[in-house]
C-alpha positions as a printed NumPy array, in Angstrom:
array([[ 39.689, -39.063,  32.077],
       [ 43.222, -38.854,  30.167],
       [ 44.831, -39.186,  34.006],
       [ 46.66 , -42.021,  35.291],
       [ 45.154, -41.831,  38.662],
       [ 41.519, -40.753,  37.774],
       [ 39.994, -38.541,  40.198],
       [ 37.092, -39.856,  42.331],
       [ 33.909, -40.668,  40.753],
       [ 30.675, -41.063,  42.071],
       [ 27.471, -42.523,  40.209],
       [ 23.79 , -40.697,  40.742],
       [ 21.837, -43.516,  39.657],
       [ 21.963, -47.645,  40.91 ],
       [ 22.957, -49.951,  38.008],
       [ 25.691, -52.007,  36.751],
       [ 28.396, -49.818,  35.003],
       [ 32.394, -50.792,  32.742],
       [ 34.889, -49.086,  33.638],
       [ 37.299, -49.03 ,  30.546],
       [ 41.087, -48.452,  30.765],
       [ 43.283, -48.252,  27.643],
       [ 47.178, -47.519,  27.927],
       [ 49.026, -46.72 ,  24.774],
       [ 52.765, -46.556,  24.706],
       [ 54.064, -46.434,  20.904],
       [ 57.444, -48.018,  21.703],
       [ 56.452, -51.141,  22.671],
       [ 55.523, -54.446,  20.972],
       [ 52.098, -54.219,  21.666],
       [ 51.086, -50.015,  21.523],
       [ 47.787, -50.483,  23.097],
       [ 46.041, -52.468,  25.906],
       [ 42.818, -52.206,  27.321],
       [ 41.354, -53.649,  30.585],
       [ 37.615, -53.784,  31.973],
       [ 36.163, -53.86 ,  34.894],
       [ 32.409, -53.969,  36.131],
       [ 31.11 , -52.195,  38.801],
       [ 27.507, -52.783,  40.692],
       [ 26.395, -49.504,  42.227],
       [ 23.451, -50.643,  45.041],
       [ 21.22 , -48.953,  47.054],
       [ 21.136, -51.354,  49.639],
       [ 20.773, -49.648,  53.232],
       [ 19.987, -50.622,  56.737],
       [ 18.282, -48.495,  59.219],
       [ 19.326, -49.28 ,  63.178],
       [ 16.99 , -48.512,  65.809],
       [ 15.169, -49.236,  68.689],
       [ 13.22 , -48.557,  71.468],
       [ 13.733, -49.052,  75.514],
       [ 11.078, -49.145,  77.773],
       [ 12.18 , -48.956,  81.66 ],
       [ 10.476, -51.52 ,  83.707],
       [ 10.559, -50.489,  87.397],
       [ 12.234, -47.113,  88.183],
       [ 13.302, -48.215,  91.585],
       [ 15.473, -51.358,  92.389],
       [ 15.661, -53.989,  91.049],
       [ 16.419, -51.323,  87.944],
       [ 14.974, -53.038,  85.085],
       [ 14.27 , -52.195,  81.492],
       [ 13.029, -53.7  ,  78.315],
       [ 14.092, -52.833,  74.386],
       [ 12.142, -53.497,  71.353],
       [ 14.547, -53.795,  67.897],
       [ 12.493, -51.665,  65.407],
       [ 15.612, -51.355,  62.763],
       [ 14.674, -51.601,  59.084],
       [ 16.318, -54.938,  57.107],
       [ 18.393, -54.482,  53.771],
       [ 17.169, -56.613,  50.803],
       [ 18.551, -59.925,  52.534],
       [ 17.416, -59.979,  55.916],
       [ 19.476, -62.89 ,  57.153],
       [ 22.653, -61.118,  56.723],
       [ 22.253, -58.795,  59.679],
       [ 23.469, -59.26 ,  62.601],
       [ 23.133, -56.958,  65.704],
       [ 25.084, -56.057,  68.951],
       [ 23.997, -54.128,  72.227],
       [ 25.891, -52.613,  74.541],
       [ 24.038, -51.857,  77.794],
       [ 26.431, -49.13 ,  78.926],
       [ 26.82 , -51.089,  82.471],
       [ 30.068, -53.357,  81.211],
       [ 27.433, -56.012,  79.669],
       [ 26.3  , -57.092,  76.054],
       [ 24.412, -59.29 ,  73.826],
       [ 24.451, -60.806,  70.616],
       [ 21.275, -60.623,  68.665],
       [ 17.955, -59.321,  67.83 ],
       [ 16.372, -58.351,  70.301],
       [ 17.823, -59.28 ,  74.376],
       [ 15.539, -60.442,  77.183],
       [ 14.847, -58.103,  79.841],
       [ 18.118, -56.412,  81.413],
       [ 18.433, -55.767,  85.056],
       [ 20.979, -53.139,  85.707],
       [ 23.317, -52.835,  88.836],
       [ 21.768, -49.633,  90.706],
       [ 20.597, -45.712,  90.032],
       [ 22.191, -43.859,  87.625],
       [ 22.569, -43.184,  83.801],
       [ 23.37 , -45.522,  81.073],
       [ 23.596, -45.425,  77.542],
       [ 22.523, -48.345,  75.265],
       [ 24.002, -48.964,  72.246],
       [ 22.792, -50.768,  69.269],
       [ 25.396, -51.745,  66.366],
       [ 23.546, -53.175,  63.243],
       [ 25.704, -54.596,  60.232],
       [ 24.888, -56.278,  57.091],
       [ 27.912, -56.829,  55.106],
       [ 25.912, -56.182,  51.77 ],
       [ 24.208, -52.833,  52.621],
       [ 25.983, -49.655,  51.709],
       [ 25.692, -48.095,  55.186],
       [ 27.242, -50.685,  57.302],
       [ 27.905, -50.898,  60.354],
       [ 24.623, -48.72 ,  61.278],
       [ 24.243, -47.958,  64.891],
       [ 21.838, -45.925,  67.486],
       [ 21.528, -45.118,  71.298],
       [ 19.358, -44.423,  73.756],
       [ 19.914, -43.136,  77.172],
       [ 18.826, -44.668,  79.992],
       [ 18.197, -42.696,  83.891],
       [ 17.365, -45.041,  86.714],
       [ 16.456, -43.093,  89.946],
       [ 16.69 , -44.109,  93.369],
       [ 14.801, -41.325,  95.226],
       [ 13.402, -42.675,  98.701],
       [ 11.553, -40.405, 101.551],
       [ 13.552, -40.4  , 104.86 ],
       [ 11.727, -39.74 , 108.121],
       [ 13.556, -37.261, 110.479],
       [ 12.896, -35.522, 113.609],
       [ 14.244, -33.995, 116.668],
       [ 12.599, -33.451, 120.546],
       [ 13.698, -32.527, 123.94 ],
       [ 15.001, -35.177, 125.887],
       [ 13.216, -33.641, 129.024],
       [ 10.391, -31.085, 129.549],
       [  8.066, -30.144, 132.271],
       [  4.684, -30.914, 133.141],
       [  2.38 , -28.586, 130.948],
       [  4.696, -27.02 , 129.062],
       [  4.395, -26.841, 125.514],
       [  7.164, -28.359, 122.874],
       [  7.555, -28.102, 119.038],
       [  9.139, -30.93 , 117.344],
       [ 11.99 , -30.191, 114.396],
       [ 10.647, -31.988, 111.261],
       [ 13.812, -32.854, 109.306],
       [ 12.082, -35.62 , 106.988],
       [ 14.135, -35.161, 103.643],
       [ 11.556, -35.495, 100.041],
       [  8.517, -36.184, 102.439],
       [  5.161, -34.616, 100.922],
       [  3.045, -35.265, 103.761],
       [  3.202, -36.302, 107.831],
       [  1.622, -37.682, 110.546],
       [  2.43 , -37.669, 114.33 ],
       [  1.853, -39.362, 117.011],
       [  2.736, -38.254, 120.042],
       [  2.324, -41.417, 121.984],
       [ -1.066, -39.834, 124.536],
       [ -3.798, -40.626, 121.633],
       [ -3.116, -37.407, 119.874],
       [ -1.896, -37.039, 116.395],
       [ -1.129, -34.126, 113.655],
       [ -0.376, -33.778, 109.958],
       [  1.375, -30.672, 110.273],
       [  4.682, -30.168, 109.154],
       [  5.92 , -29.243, 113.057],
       [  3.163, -28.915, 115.365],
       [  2.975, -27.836, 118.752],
       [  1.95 , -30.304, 121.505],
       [  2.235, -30.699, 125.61 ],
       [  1.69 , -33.485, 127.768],
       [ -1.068, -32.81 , 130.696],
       [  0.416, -35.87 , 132.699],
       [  3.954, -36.309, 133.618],
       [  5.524, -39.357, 132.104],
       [  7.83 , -40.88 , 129.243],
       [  5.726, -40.612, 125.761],
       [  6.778, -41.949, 122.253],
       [  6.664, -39.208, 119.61 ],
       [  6.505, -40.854, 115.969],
       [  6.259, -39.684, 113.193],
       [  5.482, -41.288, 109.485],
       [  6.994, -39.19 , 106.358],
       [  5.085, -39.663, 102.909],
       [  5.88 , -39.368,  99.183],
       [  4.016, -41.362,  97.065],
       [  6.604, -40.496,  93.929],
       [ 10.062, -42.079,  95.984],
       [ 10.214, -46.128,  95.787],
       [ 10.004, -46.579,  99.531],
       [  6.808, -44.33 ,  99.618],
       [  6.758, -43.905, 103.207],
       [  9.291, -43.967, 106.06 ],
       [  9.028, -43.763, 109.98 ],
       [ 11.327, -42.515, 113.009],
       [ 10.508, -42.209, 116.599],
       [ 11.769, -41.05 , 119.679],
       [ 11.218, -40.896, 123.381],
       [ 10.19 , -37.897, 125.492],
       [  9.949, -37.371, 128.953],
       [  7.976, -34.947, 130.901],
       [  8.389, -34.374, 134.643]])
């Protein structure tokens, strides 16, 4: 190039390369100079990744990460740093076991950087959902009924899958509302168990009293 600010140039191939510059100026003592400079063109690159693994889906939320990024030619001069998405970090290859504060979605960052690779800082993310799903055990009865007659409980269990009653006189259901009456008058105990096998409590219980006159 014959331009005194060169445009950009960009090399196809690694390798060590001079780059020649000659000024000439005919009315000066000395007409011509000439400076050198070498250039190193590397292929050096780092490749960030990882993987996270989550632990227990239901509290205490806890997940584990494996580093599986790809070293430059010198190893030692990477360094890495996570960002848990939660307001915490750490310094280093690969971090212990990380508890998070509750349900919800976070995303984990990995920066990798290697002052000597051409890519650097390389980074990657993963996102993170923690659930906290739990079964909840509802239901609603008459305060008061009368001898023989016949009662339907309201079932209002929220992410239950399956039941079972007990309506406190040695019978029991696994219907979703079932019909029931008392032969005897008295004060019974209607309970009822809520199941889902998918929620981290699993299984949750309510009762309430009854009486029949």
């Amino acid at each position: 190039s014959t331009a005194q600010i060169p445009p950009p140039k960009s090399y196809s191939k690694p390798g060590t390369y001079t780059v020649r510059l000659t000024i000439y100026n005919p009315t000066t003592c000395v007409e011509r100079d000439t400076a050198y400079l070498t250039i190193t063109v590397d292929t050096n690159s780092i490749d960030n990744s990882f993987t996270a693994t989550i632990l227990d889906t239901c509290s205490p939320f806890r997940a584990s990460f494996t580093n599986t990024s790809k070293f430059g030619k010198n190893p030692a001069n990477a360094s890495f740093f996570w960002d848990f998405g939660d307001g915490t970090t750490f310094t280093g290859n690969t971090p212990p076991n990380k508890n998070f504060p509750g349900a919800g979605t976070y995303t984990v960052k990995l920066v990798m950087t290697d002052p000597t690779a051409c890519n650097s800082p390389d980074s990657s993310s993963v996102i993170l959902t923690f659930r906290d799903d739990n079964v909840k055990a509802g239901l609603e009865v008459p305060a008061l009924i009368c001898v023989s007659d016949s009662f339907r409980p309201t079932n209002t269990s929220k992410n239950a899958s399956a039941y079972k009653w007990d309506f406190g006189d040695g019978n029991t259901s696994t219907a979703l509302g079932p019909a029931h009456k008392y032969d005897t008058a008295g004060t019974y105990t209607v309970s009822l168990w809520a199941y889902n096998p998918t929620t981290c409590n699993k299984v949750d219980s309510v009762s309430m009293t009854i009486t029949e006159k």
